[in-house]
Short mmCIF file of C-alpha atoms and ligand atoms in Angstrom, two decimals:
data_model
loop_
_atom_site.label_atom_id
_atom_site.label_comp_id
_atom_site.label_asym_id
_atom_site.label_seq_id
_atom_site.Cartn_x
_atom_site.Cartn_y
_atom_site.Cartn_z
CA UNK A 1180 0.00 0.00 0.00
CA UNK A 1181 1.54 3.33 -1.00
CA UNK A 1182 1.10 6.33 1.24
CA UNK A 1183 0.55 9.93 0.16
CA UNK A 1184 3.57 12.15 0.73
CA UNK A 1185 3.43 15.77 1.87
CA UNK A 1186 6.78 17.60 1.73
CA UNK A 1187 7.65 20.33 4.24
CA UNK A 1188 10.77 22.09 5.39
CA UNK A 1189 9.95 21.41 9.04
CA UNK A 1190 7.44 19.06 10.64
CA UNK A 1191 6.58 19.54 14.31
CA UNK A 1192 5.08 16.57 16.16
CA UNK A 1193 2.80 17.64 19.02
CA UNK A 1194 0.64 20.73 19.56
CA UNK A 1195 1.40 21.56 23.18
CA UNK A 1196 3.19 24.73 24.38
CA UNK A 1197 6.55 23.43 23.09
CA UNK A 1198 5.47 22.42 19.60
CA UNK A 1199 3.36 25.50 19.00
CA UNK A 1200 6.12 27.86 20.16
CA UNK A 1201 8.57 26.06 17.89
CA UNK A 1202 6.34 26.42 14.86
CA UNK A 1203 5.58 30.07 15.65
CA UNK A 1204 9.22 31.01 16.09
CA UNK A 1205 10.19 29.27 12.85
CA UNK A 1206 7.64 31.26 10.89
CA UNK A 1207 8.47 34.50 12.71
CA UNK A 1208 12.10 34.06 11.68
CA UNK A 1209 11.26 33.09 8.10
CA UNK A 1210 8.77 35.93 7.64
CA UNK A 1211 11.22 38.47 9.11
CA UNK A 1212 13.90 37.24 6.69
CA UNK A 1213 11.46 37.23 3.77
CA UNK A 1214 12.10 33.53 3.17
CA UNK A 1215 9.75 30.71 2.30
CA UNK A 1216 9.65 28.03 4.97
CA UNK A 1217 6.94 25.38 4.88
CA UNK A 1218 6.11 24.34 8.44
CA UNK A 1219 3.42 21.92 9.57
CA UNK A 1220 2.39 20.70 13.00
CA UNK A 1221 0.47 17.52 13.72
CA UNK A 1222 -1.46 16.89 16.91
CA UNK A 1223 -3.04 13.59 17.88
CA UNK A 1224 -5.86 15.24 19.88
CA UNK A 1225 -9.08 15.92 17.96
CA UNK A 1226 -8.30 19.63 18.24
CA UNK A 1227 -5.42 21.68 19.62
CA UNK A 1228 -5.79 21.71 23.40
CA UNK A 1229 -7.85 18.50 23.54
CA UNK A 1230 -5.04 16.54 25.20
CA UNK A 1231 -3.80 19.35 27.42
CA UNK A 1232 -4.73 19.13 31.08
CA UNK A 1233 -6.33 22.50 31.67
CA UNK A 1234 -5.60 24.72 34.63
CA UNK A 1235 -2.10 25.83 35.42
CA UNK A 1236 -0.04 28.53 37.03
CA UNK A 1237 1.79 29.97 34.09
CA UNK A 1238 5.05 31.89 34.13
CA UNK A 1239 4.85 34.29 31.17
CA UNK A 1240 8.60 34.64 30.66
CA UNK A 1241 8.81 32.71 27.38
CA UNK A 1242 5.53 34.14 26.12
CA UNK A 1243 6.87 37.66 26.75
CA UNK A 1244 9.76 36.80 24.43
CA UNK A 1245 7.62 35.09 21.79
CA UNK A 1246 4.89 37.75 21.65
CA UNK A 1247 5.87 40.88 23.60
CA UNK A 1248 2.40 42.21 22.66
CA UNK A 1249 0.45 39.16 23.84
CA UNK A 1250 -1.94 41.34 25.84
CA UNK A 1251 -2.95 43.33 22.77
CA UNK A 1252 -3.28 40.08 20.84
CA UNK A 1253 -5.76 38.81 23.42
CA UNK A 1254 -3.81 35.92 24.94
CA UNK A 1255 -6.03 34.18 27.52
CA UNK A 1256 -4.04 35.19 30.60
CA UNK A 1257 -6.89 36.68 32.61
CA UNK A 1258 -6.24 35.81 36.24
CA UNK A 1259 -3.08 37.15 37.88
CA UNK A 1260 -1.85 35.00 40.77
CA UNK A 1261 -2.54 37.04 43.89
CA UNK A 1262 -2.34 34.90 47.00
CA UNK A 1263 0.17 32.07 47.60
CA UNK A 1264 -0.58 29.61 50.39
CA UNK A 1265 1.55 26.66 51.39
CA UNK A 1266 -0.01 24.23 53.85
CA UNK A 1267 1.14 21.23 55.83
CA UNK A 1268 -1.81 18.90 56.37
CA UNK A 1269 -2.27 16.50 59.23
CA UNK A 1270 -5.22 14.13 59.15
CA UNK A 1271 -7.57 16.59 60.82
CA UNK A 1272 -5.75 19.92 60.77
CA UNK A 1273 -3.42 22.13 58.80
CA UNK A 1274 -0.93 24.87 59.36
CA UNK A 1275 0.54 27.42 57.06
CA UNK A 1276 4.22 27.20 56.12
CA UNK A 1277 6.35 29.92 54.62
CA UNK A 1278 6.04 29.72 50.84
CA UNK A 1279 9.32 28.36 49.46
CA UNK A 1280 11.09 30.70 47.03
CA UNK A 1281 10.33 28.55 43.96
CA UNK A 1282 6.63 28.60 44.77
CA UNK A 1283 6.21 32.38 44.78
CA UNK A 1284 3.86 33.20 41.95
CA UNK A 1285 3.92 36.97 41.87
CA UNK A 1286 3.77 37.98 38.19
CA UNK A 1287 2.34 34.62 37.12
CA UNK A 1288 -1.16 33.82 35.86
CA UNK A 1289 -3.67 31.10 36.59
CA UNK A 1290 -4.75 29.92 33.17
CA UNK A 1291 -6.33 27.18 31.15
CA UNK A 1292 -3.31 25.75 29.36
CA UNK A 1293 -5.67 24.28 26.78
CA UNK A 1294 -6.99 27.76 25.98
CA UNK A 1295 -3.45 29.13 25.76
CA UNK A 1296 -2.61 26.37 23.27
CA UNK A 1297 -5.71 27.17 21.21
CA UNK A 1298 -4.65 30.83 21.14
CA UNK A 1299 -1.07 29.89 20.20
CA UNK A 1300 -2.46 27.73 17.39
CA UNK A 1301 -4.40 30.73 16.03
CA UNK A 1302 -1.23 32.81 16.05
CA UNK A 1303 0.67 30.00 14.34
CA UNK A 1304 -1.94 29.67 11.60
CA UNK A 1305 -1.91 33.43 11.04
CA UNK A 1306 1.84 33.19 10.54
CA UNK A 1307 1.35 30.43 7.95
CA UNK A 1308 1.83 27.18 9.87
CA UNK A 1309 -0.28 24.24 8.59
CA UNK A 1310 -1.87 22.60 11.63
CA UNK A 1311 -3.33 19.10 11.35
CA UNK A 1312 -5.20 18.06 14.49
CA UNK A 1313 -6.54 14.52 14.76
CA UNK A 1314 -3.40 12.90 13.37
CA UNK A 1315 -0.94 10.95 15.47
CA UNK A 1316 2.58 10.53 14.20
CA UNK A 1317 2.97 6.77 14.44
CA UNK A 1318 6.30 6.09 12.78
CA UNK A 1319 9.60 7.92 12.32
CA UNK A 1320 10.95 7.86 8.75
CA UNK A 1321 14.67 7.54 8.01
CA UNK A 1322 16.81 7.84 4.89
CA UNK A 1323 19.56 5.46 3.86
CA UNK A 1324 22.13 7.32 5.94
CA UNK A 1325 20.00 6.87 9.05
CA UNK A 1326 18.90 10.52 9.31
CA UNK A 1327 15.29 11.30 10.24
CA UNK A 1328 13.31 12.47 7.20
CA UNK A 1329 9.87 12.93 8.70
CA UNK A 1330 7.03 10.94 10.21
CA UNK A 1331 4.11 8.87 9.02
CA UNK A 1332 0.66 9.13 10.53
CA UNK A 1333 -1.09 5.94 11.58
CA UNK A 1334 -3.31 3.95 9.27
CA UNK A 1335 -7.04 4.46 9.89
CA UNK A 1336 -9.72 1.78 9.68
CA UNK A 1337 -7.71 -1.19 10.88
CA UNK A 1338 -9.77 -3.91 12.56
CA UNK A 1339 -9.03 -5.54 15.91
CA UNK A 1340 -7.50 -8.42 14.03
CA UNK A 1341 -5.03 -6.03 12.43
CA UNK A 1342 -6.65 -6.41 9.01
CA UNK A 1343 -7.96 -3.42 7.00
CA UNK A 1344 -11.71 -2.80 7.29
CA UNK A 1345 -13.95 -1.19 4.67
CA UNK A 1346 -12.95 2.21 6.12
CA UNK A 1347 -9.23 1.61 5.75
CA UNK A 1348 -7.11 4.63 4.90
CA UNK A 1349 -3.35 4.40 4.84
CA UNK A 1350 -1.38 6.95 6.84
CA UNK A 1351 0.29 9.95 5.24
CA UNK A 1352 4.04 10.50 5.07
CA UNK A 1353 5.13 13.98 6.13
CA UNK A 1354 8.62 14.53 4.78
CA UNK A 1355 10.82 17.28 6.19
CA UNK A 1356 14.34 18.58 6.22
CA UNK A 1357 14.02 18.79 10.01
CA UNK A 1358 11.49 17.02 12.26
CA UNK A 1359 10.97 18.44 15.72
CA UNK A 1360 9.47 16.17 18.36
CA UNK A 1361 7.31 17.95 20.97
CA UNK A 1362 5.30 14.97 22.21
CA UNK A 1363 5.24 15.83 25.91
CA UNK A 1364 6.29 13.54 28.74
CA UNK A 1365 7.11 9.95 27.64
CA UNK A 1366 6.55 10.63 23.94
CA UNK A 1367 6.12 7.36 22.10
CA UNK A 1368 8.25 8.25 19.07
CA UNK A 1369 10.78 10.02 21.26
CA UNK A 1370 11.39 6.75 23.10
CA UNK A 1371 12.33 5.10 19.80
CA UNK A 1372 14.70 8.00 19.05
CA UNK A 1373 16.37 7.58 22.46
CA UNK A 1374 17.21 4.02 21.44
CA UNK A 1375 18.12 4.63 17.84
CA UNK A 1376 20.51 7.53 18.49
CA UNK A 1377 21.61 6.56 22.05
CA UNK A 1378 20.39 9.95 23.20
CA UNK A 1379 20.29 8.95 26.86
CA UNK A 1380 23.90 7.79 27.05
CA UNK A 1381 25.76 9.50 29.86
CA UNK A 1382 22.73 11.12 31.51
CA UNK A 1383 20.70 10.03 34.51
CA UNK A 1384 17.62 7.90 33.85
CA UNK A 1385 14.41 9.89 33.61
CA UNK A 1386 12.09 9.49 36.61
CA UNK A 1387 8.37 10.09 36.64
CA UNK A 1388 5.44 11.14 38.73
CA UNK A 1389 1.75 11.01 38.00
CA UNK A 1390 -0.27 14.21 37.99
CA UNK A 1391 -4.02 14.05 38.44
CA UNK A 1392 -6.09 17.12 37.81
CA UNK A 1393 -9.77 18.08 38.08
CA UNK A 1394 -11.57 21.22 37.00
CA UNK A 1395 -14.44 22.28 39.25
CA UNK A 1396 -17.12 24.95 39.10
CA UNK A 1397 -17.72 26.06 42.67
CA UNK A 1398 -20.10 28.20 44.70
CA UNK A 1399 -19.26 31.83 43.73
CA UNK A 1400 -19.21 32.85 47.40
CA UNK A 1401 -16.20 30.55 47.95
CA UNK A 1402 -14.31 31.59 44.88
CA UNK A 1403 -11.30 33.92 45.11
CA UNK A 1404 -9.78 34.44 41.66
CA UNK A 1405 -5.98 34.32 41.87
CA UNK A 1406 -5.77 32.26 45.07
CA UNK A 1407 -3.21 29.45 45.08
CA UNK A 1408 -2.95 26.66 47.65
CA UNK A 1409 -0.24 24.02 47.67
CA UNK A 1410 -0.12 21.34 50.34
CA UNK A 1411 2.12 18.58 51.57
CA UNK A 1412 1.64 16.00 54.30
CA UNK A 1413 -1.63 14.09 54.68
CA UNK A 1414 -2.73 11.86 53.00
CA UNK A 1415 0.81 11.05 51.88
CA UNK A 1416 2.98 8.96 54.13
CA UNK A 1417 6.29 10.53 55.07
CA UNK A 1418 8.32 8.49 52.60
CA UNK A 1419 6.15 9.28 49.58
CA UNK A 1420 6.97 12.26 47.39
CA UNK A 1421 3.86 14.19 46.57
CA UNK A 1422 1.55 17.07 47.23
CA UNK A 1423 -1.53 18.92 46.07
CA UNK A 1424 -2.29 22.08 44.20
CA UNK A 1425 -5.50 24.11 44.10
CA UNK A 1426 -5.80 27.17 41.88
CA UNK A 1427 -8.75 29.59 41.60
CA UNK A 1428 -9.21 30.46 37.92
CA UNK A 1429 -11.78 32.83 36.45
CA UNK A 1430 -15.54 32.13 36.11
CA UNK A 1431 -15.90 30.49 39.54
CA UNK A 1432 -13.69 27.63 38.45
CA UNK A 1433 -10.93 25.99 40.40
CA UNK A 1434 -8.40 23.46 39.29
CA UNK A 1435 -7.31 20.94 41.87
CA UNK A 1436 -4.82 18.14 41.58
CA UNK A 1437 -2.24 15.91 43.10
CA UNK A 1438 1.24 14.88 41.99
CA UNK A 1439 2.81 11.67 43.34
CA UNK A 1440 6.30 10.43 42.55
CA UNK A 1441 6.11 6.97 41.00
CA UNK A 1442 8.93 5.71 43.19
CA UNK A 1443 6.52 5.15 46.08
CA UNK A 1444 7.20 1.91 47.93
CA UNK A 1445 3.75 1.11 49.34
CA UNK A 1446 2.27 -1.34 46.81
CA UNK A 1447 -1.26 -0.60 48.06
CA UNK A 1448 -1.05 3.12 47.39
CA UNK A 1449 -3.46 4.33 44.73
CA UNK A 1450 -2.66 7.89 43.58
CA UNK A 1451 -6.27 8.41 42.46
CA UNK A 1452 -7.70 7.30 45.82
CA UNK A 1453 -5.21 9.48 47.72
CA UNK A 1454 -6.30 12.45 45.66
CA UNK A 1455 -9.96 11.72 46.43
CA UNK A 1456 -9.11 11.48 50.15
CA UNK A 1457 -7.25 14.79 49.97
CA UNK A 1458 -10.43 16.55 48.79
CA UNK A 1459 -12.17 15.53 52.03
CA UNK A 1460 -9.65 17.37 54.20
CA UNK A 1461 -11.21 20.17 56.33
CA UNK A 1462 -8.79 22.73 54.84
CA UNK A 1463 -10.21 22.27 51.34
CA UNK A 1464 -13.44 20.25 51.38
CA UNK A 1465 -15.67 23.33 51.66
CA UNK A 1466 -14.55 24.40 48.18
CA UNK A 1467 -16.10 21.28 46.66
CA UNK A 1468 -19.34 21.23 48.65
CA UNK A 1469 -22.11 22.47 46.36
CA UNK A 1470 -19.71 22.49 43.42
CA UNK A 1471 -19.58 20.44 40.24
CA UNK A 1472 -16.67 18.62 38.66
CA UNK A 1473 -16.42 19.75 35.05
CA UNK A 1474 -13.59 17.62 33.73
CA UNK A 1475 -10.66 15.53 34.86
CA UNK A 1476 -7.56 13.82 33.60
CA UNK A 1477 -4.16 12.48 34.51
CA UNK A 1478 -0.80 12.20 32.91
CA UNK A 1479 2.83 11.45 33.56
CA UNK A 1480 5.18 14.19 34.63
CA UNK A 1481 8.99 14.20 34.37
CA UNK A 1482 10.84 14.39 37.65
CA UNK A 1483 14.43 13.77 36.56
CA UNK A 1484 15.34 17.42 36.08
CA UNK A 1485 18.48 18.83 34.51
CA UNK A 1486 20.68 15.75 34.90
CA UNK A 1487 18.17 13.62 32.99
CA UNK A 1488 18.03 15.82 29.89
CA UNK A 1489 19.09 13.64 26.93
CA UNK A 1490 21.13 14.68 23.93
CA UNK A 1491 18.69 16.99 22.18
CA UNK A 1492 19.64 16.69 18.53
CA UNK A 1493 20.21 13.92 15.99
CA UNK A 1494 20.56 13.90 12.22
CA UNK A 1495 17.34 15.35 10.82
CA UNK A 1496 15.72 16.61 14.00
CA UNK A 1497 15.58 17.46 17.68
CA UNK A 1498 13.55 17.19 20.90
CA UNK A 1499 11.79 20.07 22.66
CA UNK A 1500 9.67 20.53 25.80
CA UNK A 1501 8.63 17.78 28.17
CA UNK A 1502 9.48 15.00 25.71
CA UNK A 1503 13.07 15.97 26.53
CA UNK A 1504 12.24 16.65 30.21
CA UNK A 1505 12.42 20.40 30.87
CA UNK A 1506 9.92 20.45 33.76
CA UNK A 1507 11.00 22.40 36.84
CA UNK A 1508 10.03 19.78 39.42
CA UNK A 1509 9.81 21.80 42.64
CA UNK A 1510 7.82 24.48 40.85
CA UNK A 1511 5.61 21.86 39.11
CA UNK A 1512 5.89 24.11 36.07
CA UNK A 1513 7.06 23.16 32.62
CA UNK A 1514 5.07 25.18 30.10
CA UNK A 1515 7.44 28.15 30.17
CA UNK A 1516 10.56 25.97 29.80
CA UNK A 1517 8.80 23.89 27.12
CA UNK A 1518 8.07 27.05 25.14
CA UNK A 1519 11.56 28.44 25.52
CA UNK A 1520 13.24 25.18 24.47
CA UNK A 1521 11.04 25.16 21.38
CA UNK A 1522 11.98 28.74 20.55
CA UNK A 1523 15.70 27.99 20.91
CA UNK A 1524 15.37 24.88 18.75
CA UNK A 1525 13.47 26.89 16.13
CA UNK A 1526 16.22 29.51 15.98
CA UNK A 1527 18.89 26.86 15.52
CA UNK A 1528 16.88 24.93 12.93
CA UNK A 1529 16.06 28.08 10.98
CA UNK A 1530 19.72 29.15 10.94
CA UNK A 1531 20.80 25.67 9.84
CA UNK A 1532 18.27 25.50 7.00
CA UNK A 1533 19.09 29.03 5.86
CA UNK A 1534 22.83 28.29 5.82
CA UNK A 1535 24.97 26.52 3.23
CA UNK A 1536 25.81 23.84 5.76
CA UNK A 1537 25.49 20.23 4.69
CA UNK A 1538 24.95 19.21 8.33
CA UNK A 1539 21.54 17.80 9.22
CA UNK A 1540 21.93 18.35 12.96
CA UNK A 1541 20.97 21.65 14.62
CA UNK A 1542 23.81 21.57 17.15
CA UNK A 1543 23.43 25.29 17.91
CA UNK A 1544 20.24 24.39 19.81
CA UNK A 1545 21.82 22.55 22.79
CA UNK A 1546 24.58 25.15 22.88
CA UNK A 1547 22.00 27.96 23.10
CA UNK A 1548 20.01 26.06 25.68
CA UNK A 1549 23.07 25.63 27.87
CA UNK A 1550 23.45 29.41 28.18
CA UNK A 1551 19.73 30.17 28.44
CA UNK A 1552 17.58 30.91 31.48
CA UNK A 1553 16.12 27.39 31.15
CA UNK A 1554 19.50 25.87 32.07
CA UNK A 1555 20.04 28.42 34.83
CA UNK A 1556 16.61 27.70 36.30
CA UNK A 1557 16.84 23.90 36.11
CA UNK A 1558 20.41 23.70 37.38
CA UNK A 1559 19.46 25.73 40.45
CA UNK A 1560 16.91 23.11 41.54
CA UNK A 1561 18.52 19.98 40.17
CA UNK A 1562 19.23 18.36 43.54
CA UNK A 1563 15.92 18.91 45.23
CA UNK A 1564 14.02 15.91 43.89
CA UNK A 1565 16.95 13.43 43.99
CA UNK A 1566 17.69 14.42 47.58
CA UNK A 1567 14.31 13.11 48.72
CA UNK A 1568 15.58 9.56 49.08
CA UNK A 1569 19.31 9.84 48.69
CA UNK A 1570 20.17 12.46 51.27
CA UNK A 1571 17.47 12.18 53.85
CA UNK A 1572 16.07 8.68 53.60
CA UNK A 1573 12.74 7.32 54.74
CA UNK A 1574 10.96 9.24 57.46
CA UNK A 1575 11.40 12.56 55.77
CA UNK A 1576 9.03 13.99 53.28
CA UNK A 1577 10.20 16.50 50.78
CA UNK A 1578 7.64 18.69 49.21
CA UNK A 1579 8.28 20.99 46.36
CA UNK A 1580 11.44 22.75 47.42
CA UNK A 1581 11.26 22.34 51.19
CA UNK A 1582 12.08 19.44 53.35
CA UNK A 1583 10.05 18.47 56.34
CA UNK A 1584 11.19 15.95 58.90
CA UNK A 1585 7.72 14.71 59.64
CA UNK A 1586 8.76 12.49 62.52
CA UNK A 1587 8.47 15.72 64.48
CA UNK A 1588 4.84 16.11 65.56
CA UNK A 1589 3.00 19.13 64.20
CA UNK A 1590 2.82 21.99 64.86
CA UNK A 1591 6.58 21.89 64.91
CA UNK A 1592 8.10 20.31 61.82
CA UNK A 1593 11.65 21.31 61.23
CA UNK A 1594 11.76 22.95 57.88
CA UNK A 1595 15.03 22.80 56.09
CA UNK A 1596 15.25 25.08 53.13
CA UNK A 1597 17.53 23.32 50.72
CA UNK A 1598 21.13 24.32 50.70
CA UNK A 1599 22.07 21.75 48.11
CA UNK A 1600 20.97 23.75 45.10
CA UNK A 1601 23.30 24.89 42.39
C1 FAD B 1089 -0.98 17.51 36.77
C2 FAD B 1089 -0.06 18.47 36.10
C3 FAD B 1089 -0.02 19.78 36.53
C4 FAD B 1089 0.81 20.70 35.90
N1 FAD B 1089 0.78 22.00 36.32
C5 FAD B 1089 1.54 22.91 35.67
C6 FAD B 1089 1.49 24.28 36.05
O1 FAD B 1089 0.74 24.67 36.94
N2 FAD B 1089 2.28 25.14 35.36
C7 FAD B 1089 3.10 24.75 34.35
O2 FAD B 1089 3.79 25.60 33.76
N3 FAD B 1089 3.19 23.45 34.00
C8 FAD B 1089 2.43 22.53 34.63
N4 FAD B 1089 2.49 21.21 34.27
C9 FAD B 1089 3.47 20.82 33.24
C10 FAD B 1089 3.01 21.21 31.86
O3 FAD B 1089 1.73 20.67 31.60
C11 FAD B 1089 4.05 20.69 30.85
O4 FAD B 1089 5.34 21.06 31.25
C12 FAD B 1089 3.79 21.25 29.46
O5 FAD B 1089 2.46 20.97 29.07
C13 FAD B 1089 4.79 20.65 28.48
O6 FAD B 1089 4.51 21.10 27.19
P1 FAD B 1089 4.87 20.19 25.93
O7 FAD B 1089 4.40 20.95 24.74
O8 FAD B 1089 6.27 19.77 26.00
O9 FAD B 1089 4.02 18.85 26.11
P2 FAD B 1089 2.45 18.65 26.23
O10 FAD B 1089 1.80 19.84 26.81
O11 FAD B 1089 2.28 17.34 26.89
O12 FAD B 1089 1.97 18.57 24.73
C14 FAD B 1089 2.32 17.49 23.89
C15 FAD B 1089 1.28 17.42 22.78
O13 FAD B 1089 1.75 16.51 21.78
C16 FAD B 1089 0.71 15.65 21.40
N5 FAD B 1089 1.34 14.42 20.92
C17 FAD B 1089 2.08 13.56 21.66
N6 FAD B 1089 2.55 12.57 20.89
C18 FAD B 1089 2.11 12.81 19.63
C19 FAD B 1089 2.27 12.13 18.39
N7 FAD B 1089 3.00 11.02 18.28
N8 FAD B 1089 1.65 12.65 17.30
C20 FAD B 1089 0.91 13.78 17.39
N9 FAD B 1089 0.72 14.46 18.55
C21 FAD B 1089 1.33 13.99 19.65
C22 FAD B 1089 -0.15 15.49 22.66
O14 FAD B 1089 -1.46 15.13 22.33
C23 FAD B 1089 -0.06 16.90 23.26
O15 FAD B 1089 -1.08 17.75 22.79
C24 FAD B 1089 1.65 20.28 34.86
C25 FAD B 1089 1.63 18.95 34.43
C26 FAD B 1089 0.77 18.05 35.03
C27 FAD B 1089 0.72 16.64 34.52
#
């Protein structure tokens, strides 16, 4: 069966913050230079934003660089973060802790990340990017020299037995001079690239957590737009890495969720059940009483940090965003670093394609990343997550960026602000 071929200069796989920022920056550069550059982006969700877990505290640093006039362009950043709260929960009570430096959200916004992606997609299309939602890249294509030459989308209309049905449609081959993978955490094609090009040689293994998130519409009298609550402690046991977040968006909506490191040792622990228990705690349950859950989801989250970042480039392409692992773990924020890595990759890819070079590898990208604020930010916190087990052992619970020896009975945990950063 032959597949249709669509040729592009650059194909971007994945329509999250990283992929969209990559595509936008490529076209910004090409348009500014008056050059033709055919860029397409494919997204496996039915529409851009469909696979994004909505509700996030967003640091606008990368967006400020990508679109300094984002306010005038109507970017959906409507709720400034106003009130940071950091709680330690016991089974029946809670007490407020000083907010760790990484968790200060002054200047940030509580947003729907899905809406931001939809807005970014509009900007990308206006700049001339072809966006194809509803198509998953299922296979990486290579040339005879072993360089990546694009991706193929999956065949449609294949029966359970693997045989074509009456609705069979073969996938499409998207050919490109450079293919940029922005698949998010644990990208399926990215994993094959790790193997093929030994991209993880010499770096620490990636580690993962699970993030569960729910969007709620709550009683307007309980809603305080801009309020942020993070918690550690109950219902987690002391040796389990995890904590909650609860953000008040606009329109009487809150987003609530729980992140648990997947290195937990209790085989009976169910992250979903722990999250449900958390919502019954007296410090937060009133928010949900009389409210309505609008949507929910869960997905993996990278926890390896800077030392787990793989080699980012290979012949014919590169990795950007969470598929490479740029999440700032103690902040639980990765959209800004995802966007910035995409922008840096786009600059390097554009320069490579515009040059006379015969190289197929955009090596200027990792070099630029190394001197960027992404590297500075991730290096500064690189020891916080690994120190949870290695330095302090069982009996201590580390929450985002602070360490609590929870053998001490509340209200007197000893809080150790990390000195092992940098
Ligand atoms: C529970 C939770 C809470 C979080 N809270 C925050 C927060 O408050 N602030 C913050 O900044 N960050 C937060 N993050 C992290 C943030 O969501 C990520 O860092 C960010 O979304 C990474 O962007 P990305 O574009 O790299 O990947 P993603 O946003 O994951 O986007 C990847 C996209 O690629 C698509 N895709 C994947 N594979 C393919 C394929 N083969 N073909 C086609 N399409 C494909 C996916 O459908 C998806 O749309 C949170 C994450 C979780 C899980």
